[in-house]
Amino acid sequence: MEKDWVKIFSSDRPFEAEIVKGMLLENGIDAVLLNRQSSSYNITLPGQAELYVHQSQEETAKSLVHNHNNLPTGDPNQVDTE
């Protein structure tokens, strides 16, 4: 990875990282996805799919990811605490 890029998100579920990447791109943030789940990385622990953004967009990207992670799941069993 080139300098000035920072990891802002990782998941052991590549589809989740793809969704977050799409959300970042829709909000004008360039994001790079590294899928470290291939067998070359899977020596002792399962790999992660990692998202990187340029450090100039880090704060905005982290805020968007935080808001994305706090969205309601649509689970009918979830209790609304507000």
N, CA, C and O atoms as a Maestro MAE file, in Angstrom:
{
 s_m_m2io_version
 :::
 2.0.0
}

f_m_ct {
 s_m_title
 :::
 protein
 m_atom[328] {
  # First column is atom index #
  i_m_mmod_type
  r_m_x_coord
  r_m_y_coord
  r_m_z_coord
  i_m_residue_number
  s_m_chain_name
  s_m_pdb_residue_name
  s_m_pdb_atom_name
  i_m_atomic_number
  :::
  1 25 0.858 -1.172 0.000 1 A "MET " " N  " 7
  2 3 0.000 0.000 0.000 1 A "MET " " CA " 6
  3 2 0.900 1.229 0.000 1 A "MET " " C  " 6
  4 15 1.904 1.284 0.710 1 A "MET " " O  " 8
  5 25 0.525 2.203 -0.802 2 A "GLU " " N  " 7
  6 3 1.299 3.442 -0.867 2 A "GLU " " CA " 6
  7 2 1.173 4.215 0.437 2 A "GLU " " C  " 6
  8 15 0.235 4.014 1.208 2 A "GLU " " O  " 8
  9 25 2.130 5.098 0.671 3 A "LYS " " N  " 7
  10 3 2.079 5.882 1.903 3 A "LYS " " CA " 6
  11 2 0.875 6.808 1.883 3 A "LYS " " C  " 6
  12 15 0.312 7.092 0.826 3 A "LYS " " O  " 8
  13 25 0.494 7.264 3.035 4 A "ASP " " N  " 7
  14 3 -0.633 8.176 3.241 4 A "ASP " " CA " 6
  15 2 -1.999 7.503 3.103 4 A "ASP " " C  " 6
  16 15 -3.013 8.196 3.018 4 A "ASP " " O  " 8
  17 25 -2.047 6.173 3.080 5 A "TRP " " N  " 7
  18 3 -3.307 5.447 3.079 5 A "TRP " " CA " 6
  19 2 -3.436 4.746 4.427 5 A "TRP " " C  " 6
  20 15 -2.472 4.166 4.926 5 A "TRP " " O  " 8
  21 25 -4.622 4.801 5.010 6 A "VAL " " N  " 7
  22 3 -4.841 4.230 6.339 6 A "VAL " " CA " 6
  23 2 -6.000 3.240 6.302 6 A "VAL " " C  " 6
  24 15 -6.966 3.415 5.559 6 A "VAL " " O  " 8
  25 25 -5.882 2.198 7.121 7 A "LYS " " N  " 7
  26 3 -6.950 1.200 7.215 7 A "LYS " " CA " 6
  27 2 -8.042 1.759 8.113 7 A "LYS " " C  " 6
  28 15 -7.777 2.200 9.231 7 A "LYS " " O  " 8
  29 25 -9.274 1.735 7.613 8 A "ILE " " N  " 7
  30 3 -10.386 2.255 8.416 8 A "ILE " " CA " 6
  31 2 -11.424 1.195 8.738 8 A "ILE " " C  " 6
  32 15 -12.317 1.427 9.553 8 A "ILE " " O  " 8
  33 25 -11.315 0.021 8.099 9 A "PHE " " N  " 7
  34 3 -12.333 -0.998 8.305 9 A "PHE " " CA " 6
  35 2 -11.751 -2.347 7.924 9 A "PHE " " C  " 6
  36 15 -10.984 -2.454 6.967 9 A "PHE " " O  " 8
  37 25 -12.119 -3.380 8.677 10 A "SER " " N  " 7
  38 3 -11.761 -4.742 8.290 10 A "SER " " CA " 6
  39 2 -12.873 -5.680 8.727 10 A "SER " " C  " 6
  40 15 -13.594 -5.415 9.689 10 A "SER " " O  " 8
  41 25 -12.994 -6.773 8.006 11 A "SER " " N  " 7
  42 3 -14.033 -7.747 8.296 11 A "SER " " CA " 6
  43 2 -13.587 -9.107 7.787 11 A "SER " " C  " 6
  44 15 -12.828 -9.200 6.822 11 A "SER " " O  " 8
  45 25 -14.061 -10.158 8.436 12 A "ASP " " N  " 7
  46 3 -13.786 -11.494 7.920 12 A "ASP " " CA " 6
  47 2 -14.853 -11.913 6.914 12 A "ASP " " C  " 6
  48 15 -14.862 -13.047 6.434 12 A "ASP " " O  " 8
  49 25 -15.750 -10.980 6.605 13 A "ARG " " N  " 7
  50 3 -16.794 -11.224 5.598 13 A "ARG " " CA " 6
  51 2 -16.580 -10.254 4.438 13 A "ARG " " C  " 6
  52 15 -16.929 -9.079 4.550 13 A "ARG " " O  " 8
  53 25 -16.012 -10.724 3.326 14 A "PRO " " N  " 7
  54 3 -15.690 -9.825 2.211 14 A "PRO " " CA " 6
  55 2 -16.893 -9.065 1.669 14 A "PRO " " C  " 6
  56 15 -16.748 -7.924 1.232 14 A "PRO " " O  " 8
  57 25 -18.077 -9.673 1.689 15 A "PHE " " N  " 7
  58 3 -19.263 -8.974 1.176 15 A "PHE " " CA " 6
  59 2 -19.562 -7.731 2.001 15 A "PHE " " C  " 6
  60 15 -20.016 -6.725 1.457 15 A "PHE " " O  " 8
  61 25 -19.311 -7.785 3.316 16 A "GLU " " N  " 7
  62 3 -19.539 -6.632 4.170 16 A "GLU " " CA " 6
  63 2 -18.570 -5.506 3.812 16 A "GLU " " C  " 6
  64 15 -18.961 -4.340 3.753 16 A "GLU " " O  " 8
  65 25 -17.321 -5.854 3.575 17 A "ALA " " N  " 7
  66 3 -16.334 -4.853 3.174 17 A "ALA " " CA " 6
  67 2 -16.701 -4.234 1.833 17 A "ALA " " C  " 6
  68 15 -16.489 -3.039 1.627 17 A "ALA " " O  " 8
  69 25 -17.247 -5.028 0.920 18 A "GLU " " N  " 7
  70 3 -17.694 -4.507 -0.386 18 A "GLU " " CA " 6
  71 2 -18.835 -3.507 -0.207 18 A "GLU " " C  " 6
  72 15 -18.871 -2.478 -0.881 18 A "GLU " " O  " 8
  73 25 -19.761 -3.804 0.694 19 A "ILE " " N  " 7
  74 3 -20.880 -2.889 0.952 19 A "ILE " " CA " 6
  75 2 -20.368 -1.577 1.512 19 A "ILE " " C  " 6
  76 15 -20.796 -0.507 1.078 19 A "ILE " " O  " 8
  77 25 -19.458 -1.645 2.472 20 A "VAL " " N  " 7
  78 3 -18.905 -0.428 3.070 20 A "VAL " " CA " 6
  79 2 -18.115 0.350 2.021 20 A "VAL " " C  " 6
  80 15 -18.201 1.577 1.974 20 A "VAL " " O  " 8
  81 25 -17.354 -0.338 1.186 21 A "LYS " " N  " 7
  82 3 -16.603 0.337 0.125 21 A "LYS " " CA " 6
  83 2 -17.558 1.082 -0.806 21 A "LYS " " C  " 6
  84 15 -17.309 2.235 -1.160 21 A "LYS " " O  " 8
  85 25 -18.644 0.431 -1.202 22 A "GLY " " N  " 7
  86 3 -19.629 1.081 -2.068 22 A "GLY " " CA " 6
  87 2 -20.223 2.317 -1.429 22 A "GLY " " C  " 6
  88 15 -20.426 3.329 -2.099 22 A "GLY " " O  " 8
  89 25 -20.504 2.244 -0.130 23 A "MET " " N  " 7
  90 3 -21.051 3.391 0.588 23 A "MET " " CA " 6
  91 2 -20.051 4.540 0.596 23 A "MET " " C  " 6
  92 15 -20.428 5.696 0.409 23 A "MET " " O  " 8
  93 25 -18.777 4.222 0.813 24 A "LEU " " N  " 7
  94 3 -17.746 5.263 0.806 24 A "LEU " " CA " 6
  95 2 -17.627 5.898 -0.576 24 A "LEU " " C  " 6
  96 15 -17.551 7.121 -0.695 24 A "LEU " " O  " 8
  97 25 -17.611 5.074 -1.612 25 A "LEU " " N  " 7
  98 3 -17.508 5.594 -2.978 25 A "LEU " " CA " 6
  99 2 -18.695 6.485 -3.319 25 A "LEU " " C  " 6
  100 15 -18.525 7.515 -3.971 25 A "LEU " " O  " 8
  101 25 -19.898 6.102 -2.887 26 A "GLU " " N  " 7
  102 3 -21.091 6.915 -3.132 26 A "GLU " " CA " 6
  103 2 -20.994 8.272 -2.455 26 A "GLU " " C  " 6
  104 15 -21.646 9.228 -2.876 26 A "GLU " " O  " 8
  105 25 -20.187 8.359 -1.410 27 A "ASN " " N  " 7
  106 3 -20.013 9.616 -0.682 27 A "ASN " " CA " 6
  107 2 -18.732 10.348 -1.086 27 A "ASN " " C  " 6
  108 15 -18.269 11.240 -0.375 27 A "ASN " " O  " 8
  109 25 -18.169 9.967 -2.224 28 A "GLY " " N  " 7
  110 3 -17.024 10.677 -2.776 28 A "GLY " " CA " 6
  111 2 -15.687 10.359 -2.128 28 A "GLY " " C  " 6
  112 15 -14.740 11.135 -2.256 28 A "GLY " " O  " 8
  113 25 -15.596 9.235 -1.437 29 A "ILE " " N  " 7
  114 3 -14.352 8.857 -0.778 29 A "ILE " " CA " 6
  115 2 -13.738 7.687 -1.537 29 A "ILE " " C  " 6
  116 15 -14.354 6.630 -1.677 29 A "ILE " " O  " 8
  117 25 -12.520 7.889 -2.023 30 A "ASP " " N  " 7
  118 3 -11.805 6.818 -2.705 30 A "ASP " " CA " 6
  119 2 -11.401 5.769 -1.683 30 A "ASP " " C  " 6
  120 15 -10.780 6.088 -0.669 30 A "ASP " " O  " 8
  121 25 -11.748 4.535 -1.945 31 A "ALA " " N  " 7
  122 3 -11.437 3.443 -1.027 31 A "ALA " " CA " 6
  123 2 -10.825 2.284 -1.804 31 A "ALA " " C  " 6
  124 15 -11.220 1.989 -2.932 31 A "ALA " " O  " 8
  125 25 -9.854 1.637 -1.175 32 A "VAL " " N  " 7
  126 3 -9.198 0.471 -1.764 32 A "VAL " " CA " 6
  127 2 -9.464 -0.720 -0.858 32 A "VAL " " C  " 6
  128 15 -9.275 -0.645 0.357 32 A "VAL " " O  " 8
  129 25 -9.902 -1.811 -1.454 33 A "LEU " " N  " 7
  130 3 -10.202 -3.026 -0.708 33 A "LEU " " CA " 6
  131 2 -9.096 -4.042 -0.945 33 A "LEU " " C  " 6
  132 15 -8.793 -4.395 -2.085 33 A "LEU " " O  " 8
  133 25 -8.498 -4.506 0.141 34 A "LEU " " N  " 7
  134 3 -7.519 -5.598 0.070 34 A "LEU " " CA " 6
  135 2 -8.145 -6.821 0.709 34 A "LEU " " C  " 6
  136 15 -8.518 -6.804 1.882 34 A "LEU " " O  " 8
  137 25 -8.256 -7.883 -0.076 35 A "ASN " " N  " 7
  138 3 -8.820 -9.125 0.438 35 A "ASN " " CA " 6
  139 2 -7.661 -10.025 0.834 35 A "ASN " " C  " 6
  140 15 -6.996 -10.613 -0.018 35 A "ASN " " O  " 8
  141 25 -7.431 -10.123 2.121 36 A "ARG " " N  " 7
  142 3 -6.317 -10.924 2.630 36 A "ARG " " CA " 6
  143 2 -6.797 -12.317 3.045 36 A "ARG " " C  " 6
  144 15 -6.200 -12.949 3.917 36 A "ARG " " O  " 8
  145 25 -7.868 -12.788 2.423 37 A "GLN " " N  " 7
  146 3 -8.396 -14.106 2.745 37 A "GLN " " CA " 6
  147 2 -7.858 -15.190 1.831 37 A "GLN " " C  " 6
  148 15 -8.217 -16.358 1.983 37 A "GLN " " O  " 8
  149 25 -7.016 -14.834 0.900 38 A "SER " " N  " 7
  150 3 -6.475 -15.854 0.012 38 A "SER " " CA " 6
  151 2 -5.558 -16.794 0.785 38 A "SER " " C  " 6
  152 15 -5.118 -16.465 1.887 38 A "SER " " O  " 8
  153 25 -5.274 -17.928 0.232 39 A "SER " " N  " 7
  154 3 -4.492 -18.943 0.940 39 A "SER " " CA " 6
  155 2 -3.094 -18.460 1.286 39 A "SER " " C  " 6
  156 15 -2.501 -18.955 2.244 39 A "SER " " O  " 8
  157 25 -2.549 -17.512 0.537 40 A "SER " " N  " 7
  158 3 -1.199 -17.036 0.844 40 A "SER " " CA " 6
  159 2 -1.151 -16.253 2.145 40 A "SER " " C  " 6
  160 15 -0.094 -16.170 2.771 40 A "SER " " O  " 8
  161 25 -2.270 -15.678 2.564 41 A "TYR " " N  " 7
  162 3 -2.327 -14.947 3.830 41 A "TYR " " CA " 6
  163 2 -2.873 -15.810 4.961 41 A "TYR " " C  " 6
  164 15 -2.705 -15.466 6.131 41 A "TYR " " O  " 8
  165 25 -3.511 -16.905 4.639 42 A "ASN " " N  " 7
  166 3 -4.218 -17.725 5.611 42 A "ASN " " CA " 6
  167 2 -3.291 -18.793 6.192 42 A "ASN " " C  " 6
  168 15 -3.500 -19.987 5.975 42 A "ASN " " O  " 8
  169 25 -2.278 -18.364 6.923 43 A "ILE " " N  " 7
  170 3 -1.299 -19.303 7.471 43 A "ILE " " CA " 6
  171 2 -1.755 -19.801 8.840 43 A "ILE " " C  " 6
  172 15 -1.840 -21.009 9.063 43 A "ILE " " O  " 8
  173 25 -2.044 -18.892 9.746 44 A "THR " " N  " 7
  174 3 -2.454 -19.308 11.090 44 A "THR " " CA " 6
  175 2 -3.851 -18.828 11.444 44 A "THR " " C  " 6
  176 15 -4.578 -19.511 12.166 44 A "THR " " O  " 8
  177 25 -4.224 -17.681 10.953 45 A "LEU " " N  " 7
  178 3 -5.539 -17.118 11.254 45 A "LEU " " CA " 6
  179 2 -6.251 -16.798 9.956 45 A "LEU " " C  " 6
  180 15 -5.605 -16.510 8.948 45 A "LEU " " O  " 8
  181 25 -7.565 -16.845 9.967 46 A "PRO " " N  " 7
  182 3 -8.292 -16.445 8.759 46 A "PRO " " CA " 6
  183 2 -7.998 -14.990 8.427 46 A "PRO " " C  " 6
  184 15 -7.876 -14.152 9.321 46 A "PRO " " O  " 8
  185 25 -7.888 -14.700 7.160 47 A "GLY " " N  " 7
  186 3 -7.580 -13.343 6.730 47 A "GLY " " CA " 6
  187 2 -8.763 -12.411 6.857 47 A "GLY " " C  " 6
  188 15 -9.880 -12.820 7.175 47 A "GLY " " O  " 8
  189 25 -8.493 -11.172 6.604 48 A "GLN " " N  " 7
  190 3 -9.497 -10.130 6.685 48 A "GLN " " CA " 6
  191 2 -9.589 -9.417 5.342 48 A "GLN " " C  " 6
  192 15 -8.616 -9.361 4.591 48 A "GLN " " O  " 8
  193 25 -10.746 -8.883 5.054 49 A "ALA " " N  " 7
  194 3 -10.910 -7.941 3.961 49 A "ALA " " CA " 6
  195 2 -10.740 -6.564 4.593 49 A "ALA " " C  " 6
  196 15 -11.453 -6.220 5.535 49 A "ALA " " O  " 8
  197 25 -9.802 -5.777 4.080 50 A "GLU " " N  " 7
  198 3 -9.462 -4.499 4.699 50 A "GLU " " CA " 6
  199 2 -9.728 -3.349 3.738 50 A "GLU " " C  " 6
  200 15 -9.429 -3.440 2.547 50 A "GLU " " O  " 8
  201 25 -10.291 -2.268 4.265 51 A "LEU " " N  " 7
  202 3 -10.545 -1.064 3.480 51 A "LEU " " CA " 6
  203 2 -9.576 0.027 3.880 51 A "LEU " " C  " 6
  204 15 -9.366 0.292 5.064 51 A "LEU " " O  " 8
  205 25 -8.989 0.656 2.874 52 A "TYR " " N  " 7
  206 3 -8.051 1.750 3.090 52 A "TYR " " CA " 6
  207 2 -8.557 2.990 2.384 52 A "TYR " " C  " 6
  208 15 -9.154 2.909 1.310 52 A "TYR " " O  " 8
  209 25 -8.311 4.151 3.003 53 A "VAL " " N  " 7
  210 3 -8.613 5.446 2.390 53 A "VAL " " CA " 6
  211 2 -7.390 6.339 2.555 53 A "VAL " " C  " 6
  212 15 -6.536 6.094 3.407 53 A "VAL " " O  " 8
  213 25 -7.320 7.381 1.727 54 A "HIS " " N  " 7
  214 3 -6.231 8.341 1.872 54 A "HIS " " CA " 6
  215 2 -6.416 9.075 3.190 54 A "HIS " " C  " 6
  216 15 -7.541 9.374 3.589 54 A "HIS " " O  " 8
  217 25 -5.315 9.363 3.861 55 A "GLN " " N  " 7
  218 3 -5.411 9.970 5.191 55 A "GLN " " CA " 6
  219 2 -6.146 11.316 5.175 55 A "GLN " " C  " 6
  220 15 -6.681 11.730 6.204 55 A "GLN " " O  " 8
  221 25 -6.182 11.999 4.039 56 A "SER " " N  " 7
  222 3 -6.911 13.269 3.959 56 A "SER " " CA " 6
  223 2 -8.420 13.060 4.057 56 A "SER " " C  " 6
  224 15 -9.152 14.005 4.349 56 A "SER " " O  " 8
  225 25 -8.898 11.835 3.818 57 A "GLN " " N  " 7
  226 3 -10.324 11.523 3.893 57 A "GLN " " CA " 6
  227 2 -10.647 10.615 5.079 57 A "GLN " " C  " 6
  228 15 -11.778 10.145 5.208 57 A "GLN " " O  " 8
  229 25 -9.671 10.368 5.938 58 A "GLU " " N  " 7
  230 3 -9.825 9.408 7.028 58 A "GLU " " CA " 6
  231 2 -10.958 9.778 7.980 58 A "GLU " " C  " 6
  232 15 -11.791 8.929 8.298 58 A "GLU " " O  " 8
  233 25 -11.007 11.013 8.435 59 A "GLU " " N  " 7
  234 3 -12.014 11.400 9.428 59 A "GLU " " CA " 6
  235 2 -13.431 11.242 8.888 59 A "GLU " " C  " 6
  236 15 -14.306 10.705 9.566 59 A "GLU " " O  " 8
  237 25 -13.647 11.709 7.674 60 A "THR " " N  " 7
  238 3 -14.974 11.592 7.062 60 A "THR " " CA " 6
  239 2 -15.343 10.125 6.853 60 A "THR " " C  " 6
  240 15 -16.478 9.725 7.112 60 A "THR " " O  " 8
  241 25 -14.387 9.328 6.387 61 A "ALA " " N  " 7
  242 3 -14.641 7.907 6.144 61 A "ALA " " CA " 6
  243 2 -14.981 7.185 7.437 61 A "ALA " " C  " 6
  244 15 -15.918 6.388 7.471 61 A "ALA " " O  " 8
  245 25 -14.238 7.451 8.495 62 A "LYS " " N  " 7
  246 3 -14.516 6.797 9.773 62 A "LYS " " CA " 6
  247 2 -15.891 7.185 10.292 62 A "LYS " " C  " 6
  248 15 -16.595 6.352 10.864 62 A "LYS " " O  " 8
  249 25 -16.280 8.434 10.100 63 A "SER " " N  " 7
  250 3 -17.606 8.879 10.527 63 A "SER " " CA " 6
  251 2 -18.693 8.141 9.750 63 A "SER " " C  " 6
  252 15 -19.681 7.698 10.336 63 A "SER " " O  " 8
  253 25 -18.519 8.008 8.445 64 A "LEU " " N  " 7
  254 3 -19.498 7.294 7.627 64 A "LEU " " CA " 6
  255 2 -19.585 5.820 8.023 64 A "LEU " " C  " 6
  256 15 -20.680 5.263 8.101 64 A "LEU " " O  " 8
  257 25 -18.443 5.190 8.272 65 A "VAL " " N  " 7
  258 3 -18.440 3.782 8.673 65 A "VAL " " CA " 6
  259 2 -19.123 3.635 10.029 65 A "VAL " " C  " 6
  260 15 -19.897 2.701 10.239 65 A "VAL " " O  " 8
  261 25 -18.840 4.548 10.941 66 A "HIS " " N  " 7
  262 3 -19.478 4.492 12.259 66 A "HIS " " CA " 6
  263 2 -20.996 4.597 12.125 66 A "HIS " " C  " 6
  264 15 -21.731 3.829 12.746 66 A "HIS " " O  " 8
  265 25 -21.465 5.546 11.316 67 A "ASN " " N  " 7
  266 3 -22.908 5.709 11.110 67 A "ASN " " CA " 6
  267 2 -23.498 4.486 10.424 67 A "ASN " " C  " 6
  268 15 -24.612 4.073 10.748 67 A "ASN " " O  " 8
  269 25 -22.773 3.907 9.489 68 A "HIS " " N  " 7
  270 3 -23.233 2.697 8.785 68 A "HIS " " CA " 6
  271 2 -23.389 1.538 9.772 68 A "HIS " " C  " 6
  272 15 -24.366 0.793 9.708 68 A "HIS " " O  " 8
  273 25 -22.436 1.391 10.671 69 A "ASN " " N  " 7
  274 3 -22.481 0.290 11.635 69 A "ASN " " CA " 6
  275 2 -23.585 0.458 12.665 69 A "ASN " " C  " 6
  276 15 -23.974 -0.517 13.309 69 A "ASN " " O  " 8
  277 25 -24.099 1.667 12.836 70 A "ASN " " N  " 7
  278 3 -25.148 1.913 13.821 70 A "ASN " " CA " 6
  279 2 -26.544 1.981 13.214 70 A "ASN " " C  " 6
  280 15 -27.497 2.375 13.887 70 A "ASN " " O  " 8
  281 25 -26.670 1.597 11.937 71 A "LEU " " N  " 7
  282 3 -27.992 1.562 11.315 71 A "LEU " " CA " 6
  283 2 -28.813 0.434 11.916 71 A "LEU " " C  " 6
  284 15 -28.256 -0.593 12.303 71 A "LEU " " O  " 8
  285 25 -30.123 0.605 12.000 72 A "PRO " " N  " 7
  286 3 -30.968 -0.490 12.490 72 A "PRO " " CA " 6
  287 2 -30.868 -1.690 11.550 72 A "PRO " " C  " 6
  288 15 -30.725 -1.532 10.337 72 A "PRO " " O  " 8
  289 25 -30.943 -2.868 12.115 73 A "THR " " N  " 7
  290 3 -30.789 -4.088 11.324 73 A "THR " " CA " 6
  291 2 -32.079 -4.543 10.683 73 A "THR " " C  " 6
  292 15 -32.053 -5.365 9.767 73 A "THR " " O  " 8
  293 25 -33.191 -4.037 11.132 74 A "GLY " " N  " 7
  294 3 -34.464 -4.511 10.617 74 A "GLY " " CA " 6
  295 2 -34.905 -5.778 11.322 74 A "GLY " " C  " 6
  296 15 -35.879 -6.404 10.905 74 A "GLY " " O  " 8
  297 25 -34.218 -6.166 12.372 75 A "ASP " " N  " 7
  298 3 -34.552 -7.362 13.138 75 A "ASP " " CA " 6
  299 2 -35.820 -7.087 13.945 75 A "ASP " " C  " 6
  300 15 -35.810 -6.198 14.796 75 A "ASP " " O  " 8
  301 25 -36.908 -7.815 13.707 76 A "PRO " " N  " 7
  302 3 -38.156 -7.560 14.435 76 A "PRO " " CA " 6
  303 2 -38.034 -7.856 15.929 76 A "PRO " " C  " 6
  304 15 -38.867 -7.401 16.713 76 A "PRO " " O  " 8
  305 25 -37.022 -8.602 16.333 77 A "ASN " " N  " 7
  306 3 -36.825 -8.910 17.742 77 A "ASN " " CA " 6
  307 2 -35.980 -7.874 18.467 77 A "ASN " " C  " 6
  308 15 -35.824 -7.925 19.687 77 A "ASN " " O  " 8
  309 25 -35.435 -6.931 17.701 78 A "GLN " " N  " 7
  310 3 -34.589 -5.904 18.307 78 A "GLN " " CA " 6
  311 2 -35.456 -4.911 19.067 78 A "GLN " " C  " 6
  312 15 -36.483 -4.457 18.562 78 A "GLN " " O  " 8
  313 25 -35.044 -4.584 20.259 79 A "VAL " " N  " 7
  314 3 -35.787 -3.644 21.104 79 A "VAL " " CA " 6
  315 2 -35.283 -2.241 20.815 79 A "VAL " " C  " 6
  316 15 -34.077 -1.997 20.837 79 A "VAL " " O  " 8
  317 25 -36.186 -1.330 20.547 80 A "ASP " " N  " 7
  318 3 -35.828 0.063 20.315 80 A "ASP " " CA " 6
  319 2 -35.593 0.729 21.655 80 A "ASP " " C  " 6
  320 15 -36.501 0.795 22.483 80 A "ASP " " O  " 8
  321 25 -34.376 1.228 21.880 81 A "THR " " N  " 7
  322 3 -34.023 1.818 23.162 81 A "THR " " CA " 6
  323 2 -34.167 3.331 23.178 81 A "THR " " C  " 6
  324 15 -33.844 3.966 24.182 81 A "THR " " O  " 8
  325 25 -34.642 3.915 22.102 82 A "GLU " " N  " 7
  326 3 -34.788 5.374 22.077 82 A "GLU " " CA " 6
  327 2 -36.164 5.817 22.468 82 A "GLU " " C  " 6
  328 15 -36.443 7.015 22.495 82 A "GLU " " O  " 8
  :::
 }
 m_bond[327] {
  # First column is bond index #
  i_m_from
  i_m_to
  i_m_order
  :::
  1 1 2 1
  2 2 3 1
  3 3 4 2
  4 3 5 1
  5 5 6 1
  6 6 7 1
  7 7 8 2
  8 7 9 1
  9 9 10 1
  10 10 11 1
  11 11 12 2
  12 11 13 1
  13 13 14 1
  14 14 15 1
  15 15 16 2
  16 15 17 1
  17 17 18 1
  18 18 19 1
  19 19 20 2
  20 19 21 1
  21 21 22 1
  22 22 23 1
  23 23 24 2
  24 23 25 1
  25 25 26 1
  26 26 27 1
  27 27 28 2
  28 27 29 1
  29 29 30 1
  30 30 31 1
  31 31 32 2
  32 31 33 1
  33 33 34 1
  34 34 35 1
  35 35 36 2
  36 35 37 1
  37 37 38 1
  38 38 39 1
  39 39 40 2
  40 39 41 1
  41 41 42 1
  42 42 43 1
  43 43 44 2
  44 43 45 1
  45 45 46 1
  46 46 47 1
  47 47 48 2
  48 47 49 1
  49 49 50 1
  50 50 51 1
  51 51 52 2
  52 51 53 1
  53 53 54 1
  54 54 55 1
  55 55 56 2
  56 55 57 1
  57 57 58 1
  58 58 59 1
  59 59 60 2
  60 59 61 1
  61 61 62 1
  62 62 63 1
  63 63 64 2
  64 63 65 1
  65 65 66 1
  66 66 67 1
  67 67 68 2
  68 67 69 1
  69 69 70 1
  70 70 71 1
  71 71 72 2
  72 71 73 1
  73 73 74 1
  74 74 75 1
  75 75 76 2
  76 75 77 1
  77 77 78 1
  78 78 79 1
  79 79 80 2
  80 79 81 1
  81 81 82 1
  82 82 83 1
  83 83 84 2
  84 83 85 1
  85 85 86 1
  86 86 87 1
  87 87 88 2
  88 87 89 1
  89 89 90 1
  90 90 91 1
  91 91 92 2
  92 91 93 1
  93 93 94 1
  94 94 95 1
  95 95 96 2
  96 95 97 1
  97 97 98 1
  98 98 99 1
  99 99 100 2
  100 99 101 1
  101 101 102 1
  102 102 103 1
  103 103 104 2
  104 103 105 1
  105 105 106 1
  106 106 107 1
  107 107 108 2
  108 107 109 1
  109 109 110 1
  110 110 111 1
  111 111 112 2
  112 111 113 1
  113 113 114 1
  114 114 115 1
  115 115 116 2
  116 115 117 1
  117 117 118 1
  118 118 119 1
  119 119 120 2
  120 119 121 1
  121 121 122 1
  122 122 123 1
  123 123 124 2
  124 123 125 1
  125 125 126 1
  126 126 127 1
  127 127 128 2
  128 127 129 1
  129 129 130 1
  130 130 131 1
  131 131 132 2
  132 131 133 1
  133 133 134 1
  134 134 135 1
  135 135 136 2
  136 135 137 1
  137 137 138 1
  138 138 139 1
  139 139 140 2
  140 139 141 1
  141 141 142 1
  142 142 143 1
  143 143 144 2
  144 143 145 1
  145 145 146 1
  146 146 147 1
  147 147 148 2
  148 147 149 1
  149 149 150 1
  150 150 151 1
  151 151 152 2
  152 151 153 1
  153 153 154 1
  154 154 155 1
  155 155 156 2
  156 155 157 1
  157 157 158 1
  158 158 159 1
  159 159 160 2
  160 159 161 1
  161 161 162 1
  162 162 163 1
  163 163 164 2
  164 163 165 1
  165 165 166 1
  166 166 167 1
  167 167 168 2
  168 167 169 1
  169 169 170 1
  170 170 171 1
  171 171 172 2
  172 171 173 1
  173 173 174 1
  174 174 175 1
  175 175 176 2
  176 175 177 1
  177 177 178 1
  178 178 179 1
  179 179 180 2
  180 179 181 1
  181 181 182 1
  182 182 183 1
  183 183 184 2
  184 183 185 1
  185 185 186 1
  186 186 187 1
  187 187 188 2
  188 187 189 1
  189 189 190 1
  190 190 191 1
  191 191 192 2
  192 191 193 1
  193 193 194 1
  194 194 195 1
  195 195 196 2
  196 195 197 1
  197 197 198 1
  198 198 199 1
  199 199 200 2
  200 199 201 1
  201 201 202 1
  202 202 203 1
  203 203 204 2
  204 203 205 1
  205 205 206 1
  206 206 207 1
  207 207 208 2
  208 207 209 1
  209 209 210 1
  210 210 211 1
  211 211 212 2
  212 211 213 1
  213 213 214 1
  214 214 215 1
  215 215 216 2
  216 215 217 1
  217 217 218 1
  218 218 219 1
  219 219 220 2
  220 219 221 1
  221 221 222 1
  222 222 223 1
  223 223 224 2
  224 223 225 1
  225 225 226 1
  226 226 227 1
  227 227 228 2
  228 227 229 1
  229 229 230 1
  230 230 231 1
  231 231 232 2
  232 231 233 1
  233 233 234 1
  234 234 235 1
  235 235 236 2
  236 235 237 1
  237 237 238 1
  238 238 239 1
  239 239 240 2
  240 239 241 1
  241 241 242 1
  242 242 243 1
  243 243 244 2
  244 243 245 1
  245 245 246 1
  246 246 247 1
  247 247 248 2
  248 247 249 1
  249 249 250 1
  250 250 251 1
  251 251 252 2
  252 251 253 1
  253 253 254 1
  254 254 255 1
  255 255 256 2
  256 255 257 1
  257 257 258 1
  258 258 259 1
  259 259 260 2
  260 259 261 1
  261 261 262 1
  262 262 263 1
  263 263 264 2
  264 263 265 1
  265 265 266 1
  266 266 267 1
  267 267 268 2
  268 267 269 1
  269 269 270 1
  270 270 271 1
  271 271 272 2
  272 271 273 1
  273 273 274 1
  274 274 275 1
  275 275 276 2
  276 275 277 1
  277 277 278 1
  278 278 279 1
  279 279 280 2
  280 279 281 1
  281 281 282 1
  282 282 283 1
  283 283 284 2
  284 283 285 1
  285 285 286 1
  286 286 287 1
  287 287 288 2
  288 287 289 1
  289 289 290 1
  290 290 291 1
  291 291 292 2
  292 291 293 1
  293 293 294 1
  294 294 295 1
  295 295 296 2
  296 295 297 1
  297 297 298 1
  298 298 299 1
  299 299 300 2
  300 299 301 1
  301 301 302 1
  302 302 303 1
  303 303 304 2
  304 303 305 1
  305 305 306 1
  306 306 307 1
  307 307 308 2
  308 307 309 1
  309 309 310 1
  310 310 311 1
  311 311 312 2
  312 311 313 1
  313 313 314 1
  314 314 315 1
  315 315 316 2
  316 315 317 1
  317 317 318 1
  318 318 319 1
  319 319 320 2
  320 319 321 1
  321 321 322 1
  322 322 323 1
  323 323 324 2
  324 323 325 1
  325 325 326 1
  326 326 327 1
  327 327 328 2
  :::
 }
}
